[in-house]
Amino acid sequence: MKIAIVCYPTFGGSGVVATELGIALSKRGHEIHFVTYKQPVRLEYLTHNIHYHEVIVPEYPLFHYQPYELALSSKLVTVIKKHQIDMLHVHYAIPHAYAGYMAQQMLKEEGITIPMMTTLHGTDITLVGSHNFYKPAVNFSINKSDVVTSVSHSLKSDTLAIFSIDKEIEVVPNFIDFSNIKESFSDCKRYLMAAPDERILIHISNLRPVKRIQDVIKVFYGVQQKIKSKLIIIGDGPDREMASKIGHELGVRDKIIFLGKSNEIERILCFSDLFLLPSEKESFGLAALEAMAYKVPVISSNTGGLSEVNEDGVSGFLCNVGDTDNMTKRAIEVLENDNTLDQFKRQAKQTAMKFDITEVLPKYERLYQKMCCN
Ligand code: GMT
């Protein structure tokens, strides 16, 4: 099939999932066309089966806000016609489902029918989309999608609770392509980050308030009182300064390493011992799943879809949002002795393997088939 994929090209989970999905589909013989404003960060190569079309929004002084949706829907019309695309898969409802619907309508005028699947990822529903500024348009474009999927059962329930949806929502979880995950690393440079007798805790996110980075620092503070350790923080965002300040106040700033945005997550996960994800909201927690795939157990909150990914007592532990005392206790339980840590590491990987792409890809392909050929 010829599939146009619309996504955010940045480090966020929705863009990563869309990119990995496109790459996997291309390997199965589908022709994939990414349509977005920058080459997606995880899209390292373009082949005859993978194409990238840049949406350009020229600055025009009259516009206070540059009209990205307009440029995107126009680009979609052009790409769909030129490459005779069979279907459209948009990731993240805002504004992609809306722009996709507009493209569908323009093409209809020319006698071209193009079905659209919308995959809901989380903040497009729970944080941004639910706001009255956007809600009517998001509700409308979800209902106008031919197929709607969500990345967890929890996100499906949230969507049905927040919006008036008259479409069936199919749950298709996020995934890991285990064929890309190395069993062993020759260049895993743990010594660069910590002494041999230190444990390494890690947090990866866009450092937004929803991630509760203050809880990451508090938990680390508690852990390092009992166990010699370092904390690595990957990603960048508005709460980075605040995290650093709390680190100073608690006297642990010198044990926290901020690495910024990274495209080399695997080279850091390979030596990490524990992933912290205490989010306020989290529809799935792809970052946690990626950590588990590299044998890093997870202490997370039990919000949203996290309990569908992180198995309590198996791949790590789930705690109530904001309960940093319990998170600290659980973290120490996992890290305290080598045997327990090894067991959690093994179990983390086993749990992650349930989300291998070979389990998930056929679900998308079945839905594509149904949508295009019914
Ligand atoms: O977590 C973020 O703020 C980024 C956001 C995104 O849209 O990229 O992540 C959402 O989608 C990911 C991929 O499906 C999920 O793994 C994240 O849990 C979800 N984030 C939230 O729900 C806060």
Coordinates of C-alpha atoms and ligand atoms in Angstrom, one line a residue:
M1 CA 0.0 0.0 0.0
K2 CA 1.0 3.6 -0.4
I3 CA 0.6 5.3 3.0
A4 CA 1.0 9.0 3.9
I5 CA 2.0 9.4 7.6
V6 CA 1.6 12.7 9.3
C7 CA 3.3 13.2 12.6
Y8 CA 5.4 15.6 14.7
P9 CA 9.1 15.1 13.7
T10 CA 10.4 15.9 17.2
F11 CA 11.7 13.7 20.1
G12 CA 8.1 13.2 21.5
G13 CA 6.7 9.7 21.7
S14 CA 4.0 10.2 19.1
G15 CA 6.6 11.1 16.5
V16 CA 8.9 8.3 17.5
V17 CA 6.0 5.7 17.2
A18 CA 4.9 7.1 13.8
T19 CA 8.5 7.0 12.5
E20 CA 9.2 3.5 13.7
L21 CA 5.9 2.3 12.3
G22 CA 6.6 3.9 8.9
I23 CA 10.1 2.2 8.8
A24 CA 8.7 -1.2 9.8
L25 CA 5.9 -0.9 7.2
S26 CA 8.4 0.0 4.5
K27 CA 10.4 -3.1 5.3
R28 CA 7.2 -5.1 4.7
G29 CA 6.9 -3.6 1.2
H30 CA 4.6 -0.7 1.8
E31 CA 5.5 2.7 0.3
I32 CA 5.6 5.3 3.0
H33 CA 5.4 9.1 2.6
F34 CA 6.1 11.1 5.8
V35 CA 4.5 14.6 5.6
T36 CA 5.7 17.0 8.3
Y37 CA 7.7 20.2 8.8
K38 CA 11.1 18.6 9.4
Q39 CA 12.7 15.2 8.8
P40 CA 11.6 13.0 11.8
V41 CA 14.5 12.6 14.3
R42 CA 14.5 8.8 14.1
L43 CA 14.3 8.7 10.4
E44 CA 17.9 8.2 9.6
Y45 CA 17.6 7.0 6.0
L46 CA 15.4 7.5 3.0
T47 CA 15.0 4.6 0.6
H48 CA 12.9 3.9 -2.4
N49 CA 10.1 2.9 0.0
I50 CA 10.5 5.8 2.4
H51 CA 9.9 9.4 1.3
Y52 CA 9.8 12.6 3.2
H53 CA 7.8 15.7 2.1
E54 CA 8.5 18.9 3.9
V55 CA 5.6 21.2 4.8
I56 CA 6.8 24.7 4.4
V57 CA 5.1 27.6 6.1
P58 CA 6.6 30.9 4.9
E59 CA 6.6 33.7 7.4
Y60 CA 4.2 36.4 6.4
P61 CA 4.1 39.6 8.5
L62 CA 0.3 39.9 8.3
F63 CA -0.1 36.7 10.2
H64 CA 0.4 36.7 13.9
Y65 CA 0.2 32.9 13.8
Q66 CA 1.5 31.1 10.7
P67 CA -1.3 28.8 9.3
Y68 CA 0.4 25.4 9.6
E69 CA -2.9 23.4 9.1
L70 CA -3.5 25.1 5.8
A71 CA 0.0 24.4 4.5
L72 CA -0.3 20.8 5.8
S73 CA -3.6 20.1 4.2
S74 CA -2.4 21.7 0.9
K75 CA 0.7 19.6 1.0
L76 CA -1.3 16.4 1.6
V77 CA -3.5 17.1 -1.4
T78 CA -0.4 17.5 -3.6
V79 CA 1.4 14.4 -2.3
I80 CA -1.7 12.2 -2.4
K81 CA -2.4 13.1 -6.0
K82 CA 1.2 13.0 -7.2
H83 CA 2.0 9.7 -5.6
Q84 CA -1.4 8.1 -5.8
I85 CA -1.5 7.5 -2.1
D86 CA -4.0 4.8 -0.9
M87 CA -4.5 6.0 2.7
L88 CA -3.6 8.6 5.3
H89 CA -2.4 7.8 8.8
V90 CA -2.3 10.8 11.1
H91 CA -0.6 10.6 14.5
Y92 CA -1.7 13.1 17.2
A93 CA -5.1 14.6 16.6
I94 CA -4.1 18.2 16.8
P95 CA -4.0 19.6 14.2
H96 CA -3.3 16.6 12.1
A97 CA -6.7 15.0 12.0
Y98 CA -8.2 18.4 11.3
A99 CA -5.8 19.0 8.4
G100 CA -6.3 15.5 7.1
Y101 CA -10.1 15.9 7.0
M102 CA -9.7 19.2 5.1
A103 CA -7.4 17.4 2.6
Q104 CA -10.0 14.6 2.2
Q105 CA -12.7 17.2 1.4
M106 CA -10.6 19.0 -1.2
L107 CA -9.7 15.7 -2.8
K108 CA -13.4 14.7 -2.8
E109 CA -14.1 17.7 -5.0
E110 CA -11.8 16.1 -7.6
G111 CA -13.4 12.7 -7.3
I112 CA -10.6 11.2 -5.1
T113 CA -11.5 9.3 -2.0
I114 CA -8.8 8.8 0.6
P115 CA -9.5 7.1 3.9
M116 CA -7.9 8.4 7.1
M117 CA -6.8 6.7 10.3
T118 CA -6.2 8.9 13.4
T119 CA -4.0 7.6 16.2
L120 CA -4.6 9.3 19.5
H121 CA -1.4 9.5 21.6
G122 CA -2.3 11.2 24.9
T123 CA -1.8 14.9 25.4
D124 CA -3.8 15.5 22.3
I125 CA -6.7 14.3 24.4
T126 CA -5.9 14.6 28.1
L127 CA -4.1 17.9 28.2
V128 CA -4.4 20.0 25.0
G129 CA -7.4 18.6 23.2
S130 CA -9.7 18.7 26.1
H131 CA -9.3 22.5 26.4
N132 CA -12.3 24.5 25.2
F133 CA -10.0 26.3 22.9
Y134 CA -9.6 23.2 20.8
K135 CA -12.3 20.7 21.9
P136 CA -15.0 21.2 19.3
A137 CA -12.5 20.9 16.4
V138 CA -10.8 17.9 17.9
N139 CA -14.1 16.2 18.6
F140 CA -15.2 16.9 15.1
S141 CA -12.1 15.6 13.4
I142 CA -11.9 12.4 15.5
N143 CA -15.5 11.6 14.5
K144 CA -14.7 12.3 10.9
S145 CA -11.8 9.9 10.8
D146 CA -12.5 6.6 9.1
V147 CA -10.7 4.6 11.8
V148 CA -9.6 5.8 15.2
T149 CA -7.0 4.1 17.4
S150 CA -5.6 4.9 20.8
V151 CA -2.3 3.7 22.3
S152 CA -3.9 2.3 25.5
H153 CA -7.2 1.2 27.0
S154 CA -6.8 4.1 29.5
L155 CA -6.5 6.6 26.7
K156 CA -9.6 5.1 25.0
S157 CA -11.6 5.6 28.3
D158 CA -10.3 9.1 28.7
T159 CA -11.3 10.0 25.1
L160 CA -14.8 8.6 25.5
A161 CA -15.2 10.4 28.8
I162 CA -13.9 13.8 27.6
F163 CA -15.4 13.9 24.0
S164 CA -18.6 12.8 22.4
I165 CA -17.2 10.2 20.1
D166 CA -19.5 8.2 17.8
K167 CA -16.7 6.1 16.3
E168 CA -15.4 2.8 17.6
I169 CA -11.9 3.3 19.1
E170 CA -9.5 0.4 18.5
V171 CA -6.7 0.0 21.0
V172 CA -3.3 -0.6 19.3
P173 CA -0.5 -0.3 21.8
N174 CA 2.9 1.2 21.1
F175 CA 5.7 -1.2 20.3
I176 CA 9.4 -1.9 20.2
D177 CA 11.3 -3.4 17.3
F178 CA 13.3 -6.0 19.1
S179 CA 15.3 -6.8 15.9
N180 CA 17.0 -3.4 16.5
I181 CA 17.7 -4.0 20.2
K182 CA 21.2 -5.3 20.8
E183 CA 21.8 -8.1 23.4
S184 CA 25.2 -6.9 24.3
F185 CA 27.1 -3.7 23.8
S186 CA 30.8 -3.4 23.1
D187 CA 30.7 0.4 23.6
C188 CA 28.6 0.7 26.8
K189 CA 30.7 3.3 28.6
R190 CA 29.3 3.2 32.1
Y191 CA 32.6 4.4 33.5
L192 CA 32.0 7.8 31.9
M193 CA 29.0 8.4 34.1
A194 CA 29.6 6.7 37.5
A195 CA 32.0 4.8 39.7
P196 CA 31.8 1.0 39.6
D197 CA 30.0 0.9 43.0
E198 CA 27.4 3.5 42.1
R199 CA 23.9 2.7 40.7
I200 CA 22.6 4.8 37.8
L201 CA 19.0 6.1 37.8
I202 CA 17.6 7.7 34.7
H203 CA 14.8 9.9 33.5
I204 CA 13.9 10.7 29.9
S205 CA 11.2 13.2 28.9
N206 CA 10.4 16.6 27.6
L207 CA 10.7 18.0 31.1
R208 CA 7.2 19.5 31.1
P209 CA 5.2 19.9 34.3
V210 CA 3.1 16.8 33.5
K211 CA 6.3 14.7 34.0
R212 CA 6.7 15.9 37.7
I213 CA 10.4 16.2 37.4
Q214 CA 10.4 17.5 41.0
D215 CA 9.4 14.0 42.1
V216 CA 12.3 12.5 40.1
I217 CA 14.8 14.6 42.0
K218 CA 13.1 13.9 45.4
V219 CA 13.1 10.1 44.8
F220 CA 16.8 10.3 43.7
Y221 CA 17.6 12.3 46.9
G222 CA 16.0 9.5 49.0
V223 CA 17.8 6.7 47.1
Q224 CA 21.3 8.3 47.2
Q225 CA 21.0 8.6 51.0
K226 CA 21.0 4.8 51.2
I227 CA 22.7 3.7 48.0
K228 CA 25.6 5.4 46.2
S229 CA 24.1 6.6 42.9
K230 CA 23.9 9.1 40.1
L231 CA 20.9 10.5 38.2
I232 CA 21.0 11.0 34.4
I233 CA 18.3 13.3 32.9
I234 CA 17.8 13.2 29.2
G235 CA 15.6 15.6 27.3
D236 CA 15.0 19.3 27.5
G237 CA 12.0 21.4 28.5
P238 CA 10.6 24.1 30.7
D239 CA 11.2 22.4 34.0
R240 CA 14.9 21.8 33.5
E241 CA 15.9 24.9 35.6
M242 CA 13.5 24.0 38.3
A243 CA 15.0 20.4 38.5
S244 CA 18.5 21.8 38.8
K245 CA 17.4 24.2 41.5
I246 CA 15.8 21.5 43.6
G247 CA 18.9 19.4 43.1
H248 CA 21.0 22.3 44.6
E249 CA 18.6 22.8 47.5
L250 CA 18.7 19.1 48.4
G251 CA 22.5 19.1 48.1
V252 CA 22.6 16.5 45.3
R253 CA 23.1 18.7 42.2
D254 CA 26.6 17.4 41.7
K255 CA 25.2 13.8 41.4
I256 CA 22.8 14.8 38.6
I257 CA 23.9 14.8 35.0
F258 CA 21.8 16.6 32.5
L259 CA 22.5 15.3 29.0
G260 CA 19.9 17.3 27.0
K261 CA 18.2 15.9 23.9
S262 CA 19.9 12.7 22.6
N263 CA 19.6 10.5 19.7
E264 CA 21.8 7.8 21.4
I265 CA 19.3 6.6 24.0
E266 CA 20.5 3.0 23.7
R267 CA 24.1 3.9 24.6
I268 CA 22.8 5.4 27.8
L269 CA 20.1 2.9 28.7
C270 CA 22.7 0.0 28.3
F271 CA 24.3 1.0 31.6
S272 CA 21.3 2.4 33.5
D273 CA 19.8 0.6 36.5
L274 CA 16.5 2.2 37.1
F275 CA 14.1 4.4 35.1
L276 CA 11.9 7.0 37.0
L277 CA 8.7 8.1 35.5
P278 CA 6.4 9.7 38.1
S279 CA 4.1 11.5 35.6
E280 CA 0.9 13.3 36.5
K281 CA -0.6 11.9 33.3
E282 CA 0.8 9.3 30.8
S283 CA -1.3 7.6 28.2
F284 CA 1.2 4.9 27.6
G285 CA 4.8 5.8 28.6
L286 CA 6.9 4.8 25.5
A287 CA 10.1 6.1 27.3
A288 CA 9.4 3.5 30.0
L289 CA 8.9 0.7 27.5
E290 CA 12.1 1.6 25.7
A291 CA 14.0 1.5 29.0
M292 CA 12.5 -1.9 29.8
A293 CA 13.5 -3.2 26.4
Y294 CA 17.1 -2.4 27.4
K295 CA 16.6 -4.3 30.7
V296 CA 16.0 -1.2 32.8
P297 CA 13.3 -1.7 35.4
V298 CA 10.8 1.2 36.0
I299 CA 9.4 3.0 39.0
S300 CA 6.5 4.9 37.7
S301 CA 3.2 6.5 38.8
N302 CA 0.1 4.4 38.2
T303 CA -1.6 7.0 36.1
G304 CA -3.2 6.5 32.7
G305 CA -1.8 3.7 30.6
L306 CA 1.3 3.1 32.7
S307 CA -0.2 0.1 34.4
E308 CA -0.7 -1.5 31.0
V309 CA 3.1 -1.2 30.3
N310 CA 4.9 -1.4 33.7
E311 CA 3.9 -4.6 35.5
D312 CA 3.8 -3.9 39.3
G313 CA 6.3 -6.1 41.1
V314 CA 7.6 -7.6 37.8
S315 CA 9.1 -4.9 35.5
G316 CA 9.3 -2.5 38.4
F317 CA 6.7 -0.9 40.6
L318 CA 3.7 1.4 40.3
C319 CA 3.0 4.1 42.9
N320 CA 0.4 6.8 43.4
V321 CA 1.1 10.1 41.7
G322 CA 3.1 12.3 44.1
D323 CA 3.9 9.5 46.6
T324 CA 7.6 10.0 46.5
D325 CA 8.2 8.2 49.8
N326 CA 6.8 5.0 48.3
M327 CA 8.6 5.5 45.0
T328 CA 11.9 5.9 47.0
K329 CA 11.2 2.8 49.1
R330 CA 10.4 0.8 45.9
A331 CA 13.5 2.1 44.1
I332 CA 15.7 1.1 47.0
E333 CA 14.1 -2.4 47.0
V334 CA 15.0 -2.8 43.4
L335 CA 18.5 -1.4 43.6
E336 CA 19.6 -2.7 47.0
N337 CA 21.2 -6.0 46.0
D338 CA 22.7 -7.3 42.8
N339 CA 20.5 -10.4 42.6
T340 CA 17.2 -8.5 43.0
L341 CA 18.3 -5.9 40.5
D342 CA 19.3 -8.6 38.0
Q343 CA 16.0 -10.3 38.4
F344 CA 14.1 -7.1 37.8
K345 CA 16.3 -6.3 34.8
R346 CA 15.4 -9.7 33.2
Q347 CA 11.7 -9.3 34.0
A348 CA 11.7 -5.8 32.6
K349 CA 12.9 -7.1 29.2
Q350 CA 10.4 -10.0 29.3
T351 CA 7.5 -7.6 30.0
A352 CA 8.7 -5.3 27.1
M353 CA 8.8 -8.2 24.7
K354 CA 5.0 -8.5 24.9
F355 CA 5.1 -5.2 22.9
D356 CA 7.4 -6.5 20.1
I357 CA 6.5 -5.0 16.8
T358 CA 5.7 -8.4 15.4
E359 CA 2.7 -8.5 17.7
V360 CA 1.5 -4.9 16.9
L361 CA 2.2 -4.3 13.3
P362 CA -0.3 -6.9 12.0
K363 CA -3.0 -5.0 14.0
Y364 CA -2.3 -1.8 12.1
E365 CA -2.1 -3.7 8.8
R366 CA -5.5 -5.4 9.5
L367 CA -7.1 -2.0 10.2
Y368 CA -5.5 -0.5 7.0
Q369 CA -6.9 -3.4 5.0
K370 CA -10.4 -3.0 6.5
M371 CA -10.4 0.7 6.0
C372 CA -9.1 0.7 2.4
C373 CA -10.9 -2.3 1.0
N374 CA -14.3 -2.4 2.7
Ligands
GMT1 O1 4.8 12.7 26.8 C1 4.7 13.7 26.1 O2 4.5 14.8 26.5 C2 4.9 13.5 24.6 C3 3.7 12.9 24.0 C4 3.7 12.9 22.5 O3 2.7 13.1 21.9 O4 4.7 12.7 21.8 O5 3.6 11.5 24.4 C5 2.4 10.9 24.4 O6 2.4 9.9 23.4 C6 3.4 8.9 23.6 C7 3.4 7.9 22.4 O7 2.1 7.3 22.2 C8 3.0 8.1 24.9 O8 3.9 7.1 25.2 C9 3.0 9.1 26.1 O9 2.6 8.5 27.2 C10 2.1 10.3 25.8 N1 2.2 11.3 26.8 C11 1.3 11.6 27.7 O10 0.2 11.1 27.7 C12 1.7 12.7 28.7

